[in-house]
Amino acid sequence: MTHMPVVYATNAIHSDAMARLAPHVRLVIGADTSDETIRRHVEAADAVIVRAKLPDDVFAGTNRIRGVVRHGVGLDFIPVEAATAKGIPVANLPGSNANAVAEYVFSALFHLRRPLGRMDADLRASGWGSARGQADATIEIGPTTIGIVGVGTIGKRIAAIAQGFGMRVLGASRSGAPVPGVEIVQLETLFQESDAVVLACPLSDQTRGLVDAAMIGRMKPGAALINPARGPVVDTNALVAALASGRIVAALDVYDLQPVPAGSPLFDLDGLLMTPHVGGITSTSMRAMSLGAAEEILRVLRGEEPVNLVNPAYRLAKAG
C-alpha cells in the first residue's frame, strides 16, 4: 500500500477542501487545541493547516514537517522564526477573508449606530411607541468620518465600502503609501478626527498596546472603536475605563485572552458589542480559506514552494 502523507489540521476545515485532499493525503483533525494535542499531532505530520495558536516550541523535535499553511492571514498563530530555522516553509492566504472582515466591521458599526435588533426586542416587549422612540438617537454613518489603522488588503476593502456610503476615510499605515480615496494621516490625527476607528493592522512588536489610554483619550466623545484585528493591539484596561465612563462605544471580536474569562469586566459594560473572533468567518470565507490552504498543502507535498510563501529564508536552513 502506498504511503499517504499525513496532514494535520488544528481545527475542522470545509468539506470541499477535505474532498480535495482525500485522494492525496490522510487528513487528521485535532480533537482539541491544547498545546499537548498540537505538539503530538505536529510530531506525526508531514504538513500542518493552522487555525489555532501553535505552541512556540512546536517545531523543537520535528524533522518531518514539509510545510505549514495558515488557514487565513494572521501569522501570530505560527512561530515563523522557529519554522524558518528548521527549514520549514510557511504560507498564508492573503485576502481570503478580507471581505468577510470588512462586512463584519459595518455590521458592528450599524449595531452601534442604528441598533435595529434592540428596536425589534423593544417593539415585542414594550410596544410600538417605545421602540419608535429609539430612532431619534440613532446616527447615519454617511456624513461621518471613519479612520482605518492599517490599510492593507482588509483596510482597503473597508475603505471601499465606506466610500460607497459617502464617508470621509482616513488611514494610517507604516508605509504611508497613498490609497485611492483615503486621506493618509498620522495616527494621532486619525484618532482625533474619526467618528469610528477600525483596527485592521497585524499584531507585532510595533502594534502591541498601540491603542493605549492616551490614544483612546484623543477620540471624540461618542466615537466608536472596532477591533477585528488582534486583542493585544488595545490596552484592555484603558478601554474598559473609557467604556465604563460612557465616553466611547466599541465592538470587539478579539481579546487579550481567548475565550474571554467568565469574570471579565467586559461583560458588564454598556456600549460594547462582543463577538467570539468570528469577523473573518462566514460560510463563503471558510470555503475559500480551506480550499486555498488545501492547494498550498498539495504544492508543498509535491515538492513545490507555496504561492504565498512568507519565510523565503527557510531555504538557507534547508540547504544547510
GROMACS .gro file of C-alpha atoms in nm:
model
  320
    1MET     CA    1   0.000   0.000   0.000
    2THR     CA    2   0.138   0.340  -0.099
    3HIS     CA    3   0.216   0.563   0.198
    4MET     CA    4  -0.006   0.873   0.210
    5PRO     CA    5   0.139   1.182   0.373
    6VAL     CA    6  -0.030   1.293   0.693
    7VAL     CA    7  -0.182   1.642   0.702
    8TYR     CA    8  -0.281   1.771   1.046
    9ALA     CA    9  -0.545   2.045   1.073
   10THR     CA   10  -0.571   2.206   1.415
   11ASN     CA   11  -0.945   2.259   1.356
   12ALA     CA   12  -1.211   2.143   1.112
   13ILE     CA   13  -1.191   2.267   0.753
   14HIS     CA   14  -1.456   2.299   0.482
   15SER     CA   15  -1.589   1.974   0.338
   16ASP     CA   16  -1.491   2.078  -0.016
   17ALA     CA   17  -1.129   2.107   0.096
   18MET     CA   18  -1.147   1.771   0.270
   19ALA     CA   19  -1.269   1.620  -0.057
   20ARG     CA   20  -0.984   1.791  -0.246
   21LEU     CA   21  -0.725   1.645  -0.010
   22ALA     CA   22  -0.877   1.299   0.033
   23PRO     CA   23  -0.720   1.127  -0.273
   24HIS     CA   24  -0.373   1.252  -0.181
   25VAL     CA   25  -0.331   1.265   0.197
   26ARG     CA   26  -0.451   1.124   0.525
   27LEU     CA   27  -0.617   1.417   0.696
   28VAL     CA   28  -0.613   1.430   1.076
   29ILE     CA   29  -0.822   1.690   1.257
   30GLY     CA   30  -0.730   1.758   1.618
   31ALA     CA   31  -0.985   1.677   1.888
   32ASP     CA   32  -0.887   1.994   2.076
   33THR     CA   33  -0.636   2.277   2.053
   34SER     CA   34  -0.440   2.222   2.373
   35ASP     CA   35  -0.064   2.264   2.343
   36GLU     CA   36  -0.014   1.895   2.423
   37THR     CA   37  -0.252   1.781   2.149
   38ILE     CA   38  -0.100   2.015   1.893
   39ARG     CA   39   0.257   1.907   1.972
   40ARG     CA   40   0.163   1.538   1.944
   41HIS     CA   41  -0.005   1.578   1.607
   42VAL     CA   42   0.265   1.802   1.460
   43GLU     CA   43   0.528   1.543   1.554
   44ALA     CA   44   0.345   1.284   1.344
   45ALA     CA   45   0.250   1.504   1.047
   46ASP     CA   46   0.404   1.585   0.710
   47ALA     CA   47   0.222   1.917   0.681
   48VAL     CA   48   0.003   2.136   0.901
   49ILE     CA   49  -0.303   2.356   0.841
   50VAL     CA   50  -0.320   2.614   1.118
   51ARG     CA   51  -0.640   2.760   1.262
   52ALA     CA   52  -0.528   2.773   1.627
   53LYS     CA   53  -0.224   2.914   1.805
   54LEU     CA   54   0.073   2.678   1.782
   55PRO     CA   55   0.300   2.650   2.090
   56ASP     CA   56   0.624   2.843   2.047
   57ASP     CA   57   0.825   2.520   2.080
   58VAL     CA   58   0.605   2.314   1.847
   59PHE     CA   59   0.886   2.250   1.596
   60ALA     CA   60   1.154   2.173   1.856
   61GLY     CA   61   1.162   1.799   1.795
   62THR     CA   62   1.015   1.759   1.449
   63ASN     CA   63   1.218   1.665   1.143
   64ARG     CA   64   0.928   1.551   0.928
   65ILE     CA   65   0.719   1.863   0.860
   66ARG     CA   66   0.741   1.974   0.495
   67GLY     CA   67   0.520   2.280   0.518
   68VAL     CA   68   0.283   2.485   0.734
   69VAL     CA   69  -0.013   2.679   0.595
   70ARG     CA   70  -0.216   2.937   0.786
   71HIS     CA   71  -0.588   2.892   0.725
   72GLY     CA   72  -0.629   3.269   0.700
   73VAL     CA   73  -0.390   3.561   0.718
   74GLY     CA   74  -0.252   3.643   1.064
   75LEU     CA   75   0.087   3.486   1.128
   76ASP     CA   76   0.090   3.537   1.505
   77PHE     CA   77  -0.057   3.184   1.535
   78ILE     CA   78   0.268   3.037   1.395
   79PRO     CA   79   0.624   3.060   1.536
   80VAL     CA   80   0.757   3.157   1.194
   81GLU     CA   81   1.118   3.210   1.304
   82ALA     CA   82   1.129   2.863   1.457
   83ALA     CA   83   0.990   2.713   1.137
   84THR     CA   84   1.244   2.903   0.930
   85ALA     CA   85   1.530   2.776   1.147
   86LYS     CA   86   1.407   2.421   1.083
   87GLY     CA   87   1.388   2.474   0.706
   88ILE     CA   88   1.008   2.460   0.703
   89PRO     CA   89   0.821   2.680   0.452
   90VAL     CA   90   0.526   2.876   0.593
   91ALA     CA   91   0.241   3.021   0.385
   92ASN     CA   92  -0.074   3.220   0.450
   93LEU     CA   93  -0.375   3.321   0.240
   94PRO     CA   94  -0.377   3.700   0.198
   95GLY     CA   95  -0.713   3.843   0.103
   96SER     CA   96  -0.901   3.518   0.166
   97ASN     CA   97  -1.125   3.666   0.435
   98ALA     CA   98  -1.090   4.038   0.361
   99ASN     CA   99  -1.448   4.084   0.251
  100ALA     CA  100  -1.582   3.891   0.550
  101VAL     CA  101  -1.388   4.112   0.792
  102ALA     CA  102  -1.491   4.431   0.611
  103GLU     CA  103  -1.857   4.332   0.622
  104TYR     CA  104  -1.819   4.247   0.991
  105VAL     CA  105  -1.692   4.600   1.053
  106PHE     CA  106  -2.002   4.756   0.904
  107SER     CA  107  -2.234   4.508   1.075
  108ALA     CA  108  -2.076   4.616   1.404
  109LEU     CA  109  -2.090   4.984   1.316
  110PHE     CA  110  -2.459   4.966   1.228
  111HIS     CA  111  -2.523   4.777   1.554
  112LEU     CA  112  -2.364   5.065   1.744
  113ARG     CA  113  -2.520   5.346   1.542
  114ARG     CA  114  -2.863   5.212   1.441
  115PRO     CA  115  -2.943   4.909   1.658
  116LEU     CA  116  -3.238   4.753   1.482
  117GLY     CA  117  -3.214   4.436   1.690
  118ARG     CA  118  -3.267   4.638   2.005
  119MET     CA  119  -3.567   4.810   1.846
  120ASP     CA  120  -3.710   4.472   1.749
  121ALA     CA  121  -3.677   4.346   2.107
  122ASP     CA  122  -3.833   4.665   2.245
  123LEU     CA  123  -4.120   4.650   1.997
  124ARG     CA  124  -4.203   4.294   2.101
  125ALA     CA  125  -4.163   4.363   2.475
  126SER     CA  126  -4.291   4.719   2.519
  127GLY     CA  127  -4.485   4.811   2.208
  128TRP     CA  128  -4.473   5.041   1.907
  129GLY     CA  129  -4.422   5.374   2.080
  130SER     CA  130  -4.132   5.264   2.298
  131ALA     CA  131  -3.945   5.110   2.005
  132ARG     CA  132  -4.011   5.400   1.773
  133GLY     CA  133  -3.880   5.643   2.032
  134GLN     CA  134  -3.531   5.495   1.998
  135ALA     CA  135  -3.497   5.620   1.641
  136ASP     CA  136  -3.433   5.984   1.743
  137ALA     CA  137  -3.099   5.887   1.898
  138THR     CA  138  -2.968   5.683   1.603
  139ILE     CA  139  -2.692   5.811   1.375
  140GLU     CA  140  -2.642   5.783   0.999
  141ILE     CA  141  -2.288   5.684   0.906
  142GLY     CA  142  -2.281   5.856   0.565
  143PRO     CA  143  -2.188   6.207   0.685
  144THR     CA  144  -1.926   6.077   0.933
  145THR     CA  145  -1.553   6.002   0.927
  146ILE     CA  146  -1.405   5.654   0.956
  147GLY     CA  147  -1.038   5.601   1.043
  148ILE     CA  148  -0.865   5.278   0.943
  149VAL     CA  149  -0.546   5.174   1.122
  150GLY     CA  150  -0.369   4.958   0.867
  151VAL     CA  151  -0.468   5.000   0.504
  152GLY     CA  152  -0.355   4.667   0.367
  153THR     CA  153  -0.586   4.424   0.189
  154ILE     CA  154  -0.854   4.433   0.460
  155GLY     CA  155  -0.819   4.805   0.525
  156LYS     CA  156  -0.858   4.884   0.155
  157ARG     CA  157  -1.177   4.676   0.138
  158ILE     CA  158  -1.318   4.859   0.442
  159ALA     CA  159  -1.228   5.189   0.277
  160ALA     CA  160  -1.405   5.096  -0.047
  161ILE     CA  161  -1.726   5.009   0.137
  162ALA     CA  162  -1.705   5.327   0.345
  163GLN     CA  163  -1.668   5.536   0.030
  164GLY     CA  164  -1.983   5.374  -0.103
  165PHE     CA  165  -2.169   5.511   0.199
  166GLY     CA  166  -2.022   5.856   0.135
  167MET     CA  167  -1.799   5.854   0.442
  168ARG     CA  168  -1.477   6.052   0.474
  169VAL     CA  169  -1.199   5.794   0.507
  170LEU     CA  170  -0.876   5.846   0.698
  171GLY     CA  171  -0.595   5.593   0.703
  172ALA     CA  172  -0.273   5.532   0.894
  173SER     CA  173  -0.009   5.279   0.799
  174ARG     CA  174   0.360   5.209   0.847
  175SER     CA  175   0.438   5.269   0.480
  176GLY     CA  176   0.233   5.585   0.440
  177ALA     CA  177   0.173   5.480   0.078
  178PRO     CA  178  -0.118   5.655  -0.096
  179VAL     CA  179  -0.450   5.471  -0.121
  180PRO     CA  180  -0.723   5.595  -0.360
  181GLY     CA  181  -0.998   5.776  -0.172
  182VAL     CA  182  -0.814   5.758   0.162
  183GLU     CA  183  -0.653   6.053   0.339
  184ILE     CA  184  -0.330   5.918   0.488
  185VAL     CA  185  -0.269   6.090   0.822
  186GLN     CA  186  -0.071   6.047   1.143
  187LEU     CA  187  -0.220   5.805   1.393
  188GLU     CA  188  -0.292   6.081   1.645
  189THR     CA  189  -0.485   6.279   1.383
  190LEU     CA  190  -0.683   5.972   1.284
  191PHE     CA  191  -0.798   5.913   1.642
  192GLN     CA  192  -0.883   6.281   1.693
  193GLU     CA  193  -1.089   6.328   1.378
  194SER     CA  194  -1.264   5.993   1.331
  195ASP     CA  195  -1.619   5.914   1.438
  196ALA     CA  196  -1.532   5.546   1.411
  197VAL     CA  197  -1.183   5.392   1.436
  198VAL     CA  198  -1.126   5.046   1.288
  199LEU     CA  199  -0.817   4.839   1.366
  200ALA     CA  200  -0.703   4.642   1.061
  201CYS     CA  201  -0.335   4.602   1.148
  202PRO     CA  202  -0.142   4.283   1.231
  203LEU     CA  203  -0.012   4.214   1.580
  204SER     CA  204   0.359   4.291   1.604
  205ASP     CA  205   0.604   4.445   1.848
  206GLN     CA  206   0.513   4.782   1.696
  207THR     CA  207   0.134   4.742   1.730
  208ARG     CA  208   0.112   4.567   2.067
  209GLY     CA  209  -0.056   4.814   2.305
  210LEU     CA  210  -0.081   5.071   2.025
  211VAL     CA  211  -0.426   5.183   2.137
  212ASP     CA  212  -0.347   5.292   2.492
  213ALA     CA  213  -0.514   5.533   2.734
  214ALA     CA  214  -0.355   5.835   2.566
  215MET     CA  215  -0.471   5.730   2.220
  216ILE     CA  216  -0.822   5.648   2.341
  217GLY     CA  217  -0.826   5.984   2.517
  218ARG     CA  218  -0.787   6.154   2.177
  219MET     CA  219  -1.112   6.006   2.049
  220LYS     CA  220  -1.424   6.218   2.012
  221PRO     CA  221  -1.696   6.174   2.274
  222GLY     CA  222  -1.932   5.909   2.140
  223ALA     CA  223  -1.680   5.776   1.886
  224ALA     CA  224  -1.669   5.404   1.814
  225LEU     CA  225  -1.368   5.171   1.832
  226ILE     CA  226  -1.398   4.849   1.631
  227ASN     CA  227  -1.134   4.579   1.668
  228PRO     CA  228  -1.148   4.274   1.439
  229ALA     CA  229  -0.765   4.256   1.429
  230ARG     CA  230  -0.592   4.121   1.743
  231GLY     CA  231  -0.676   4.180   2.108
  232PRO     CA  232  -0.333   4.290   2.235
  233VAL     CA  233  -0.333   4.586   1.992
  234VAL     CA  234  -0.562   4.751   2.250
  235ASP     CA  235  -0.484   4.822   2.617
  236THR     CA  236  -0.787   4.645   2.763
  237ASN     CA  237  -0.778   4.827   3.098
  238ALA     CA  238  -0.777   5.164   2.922
  239LEU     CA  239  -1.067   5.057   2.701
  240VAL     CA  240  -1.269   4.930   2.998
  241ALA     CA  241  -1.222   5.265   3.172
  242ALA     CA  242  -1.337   5.460   2.865
  243LEU     CA  243  -1.641   5.238   2.814
  244ALA     CA  244  -1.734   5.243   3.182
  245SER     CA  245  -1.740   5.624   3.171
  246GLY     CA  246  -1.967   5.615   2.866
  247ARG     CA  247  -1.723   5.832   2.674
  248ILE     CA  248  -1.696   5.599   2.371
  249VAL     CA  249  -1.860   5.283   2.236
  250ALA     CA  250  -1.685   4.978   2.095
  251ALA     CA  251  -1.712   4.645   1.917
  252LEU     CA  252  -1.459   4.373   1.996
  253ASP     CA  253  -1.410   4.049   1.806
  254VAL     CA  254  -1.068   3.972   1.959
  255TYR     CA  255  -0.930   3.982   2.312
  256ASP     CA  256  -0.615   3.952   2.523
  257LEU     CA  257  -0.738   3.614   2.644
  258GLN     CA  258  -0.948   3.388   2.426
  259PRO     CA  259  -1.200   3.258   2.522
  260VAL     CA  260  -1.286   3.560   2.736
  261PRO     CA  261  -1.279   3.454   3.105
  262ALA     CA  262  -1.620   3.436   3.271
  263GLY     CA  263  -1.533   3.706   3.525
  264SER     CA  264  -1.408   3.962   3.270
  265PRO     CA  265  -1.528   4.320   3.335
  266LEU     CA  266  -1.606   4.343   2.963
  267PHE     CA  267  -1.931   4.153   3.017
  268ASP     CA  268  -2.065   4.426   3.246
  269LEU     CA  269  -2.016   4.718   3.008
  270ASP     CA  270  -2.287   4.903   2.821
  271GLY     CA  271  -2.196   5.037   2.479
  272LEU     CA  272  -1.990   4.729   2.394
  273LEU     CA  273  -2.064   4.468   2.129
  274MET     CA  274  -1.874   4.142   2.185
  275THR     CA  275  -1.831   3.859   1.934
  276PRO     CA  276  -1.613   3.543   1.965
  277HIS     CA  277  -1.341   3.601   1.698
  278VAL     CA  278  -1.573   3.545   1.403
  279GLY     CA  279  -1.502   3.858   1.198
  280GLY     CA  280  -1.333   3.663   0.921
  281ILE     CA  281  -1.560   3.360   0.936
  282THR     CA  282  -1.854   3.309   0.704
  283SER     CA  283  -1.953   3.004   0.501
  284THR     CA  284  -1.810   3.188   0.198
  285SER     CA  285  -1.474   3.273   0.354
  286MET     CA  286  -1.441   2.932   0.522
  287ARG     CA  287  -1.467   2.758   0.186
  288ALA     CA  288  -1.220   2.999   0.025
  289MET     CA  289  -0.968   2.967   0.308
  290SER     CA  290  -0.997   2.589   0.331
  291LEU     CA  291  -0.958   2.536  -0.043
  292GLY     CA  292  -0.669   2.782  -0.054
  293ALA     CA  293  -0.495   2.602   0.231
  294ALA     CA  294  -0.553   2.264   0.065
  295GLU     CA  295  -0.395   2.379  -0.261
  296GLU     CA  296  -0.091   2.518  -0.081
  297ILE     CA  297  -0.051   2.194   0.115
  298LEU     CA  298  -0.063   1.989  -0.204
  299ARG     CA  299   0.202   2.213  -0.363
  300VAL     CA  300   0.432   2.162  -0.066
  301LEU     CA  301   0.382   1.784  -0.072
  302ARG     CA  302   0.467   1.779  -0.444
  303GLY     CA  303   0.796   1.945  -0.358
  304GLU     CA  304   0.693   2.291  -0.482
  305GLU     CA  305   0.706   2.617  -0.292
  306PRO     CA  306   0.375   2.764  -0.177
  307VAL     CA  307   0.243   3.058  -0.379
  308ASN     CA  308   0.211   3.275  -0.068
  309LEU     CA  309   0.543   3.188   0.097
  310VAL     CA  310   0.613   3.419   0.393
  311ASN     CA  311   0.958   3.297   0.501
  312PRO     CA  312   1.188   3.259   0.199
  313ALA     CA  313   1.484   3.238   0.440
  314TYR     CA  314   1.376   2.879   0.517
  315ARG     CA  315   1.574   2.781   0.206
  316LEU     CA  316   1.904   2.864   0.378
  317ALA     CA  317   1.831   2.636   0.673
  318LYS     CA  318   1.705   2.362   0.447
  319ALA     CA  319   2.015   2.381   0.228
  320GLY     CA  320   2.241   2.370   0.530
   0.00000   0.00000   0.00000
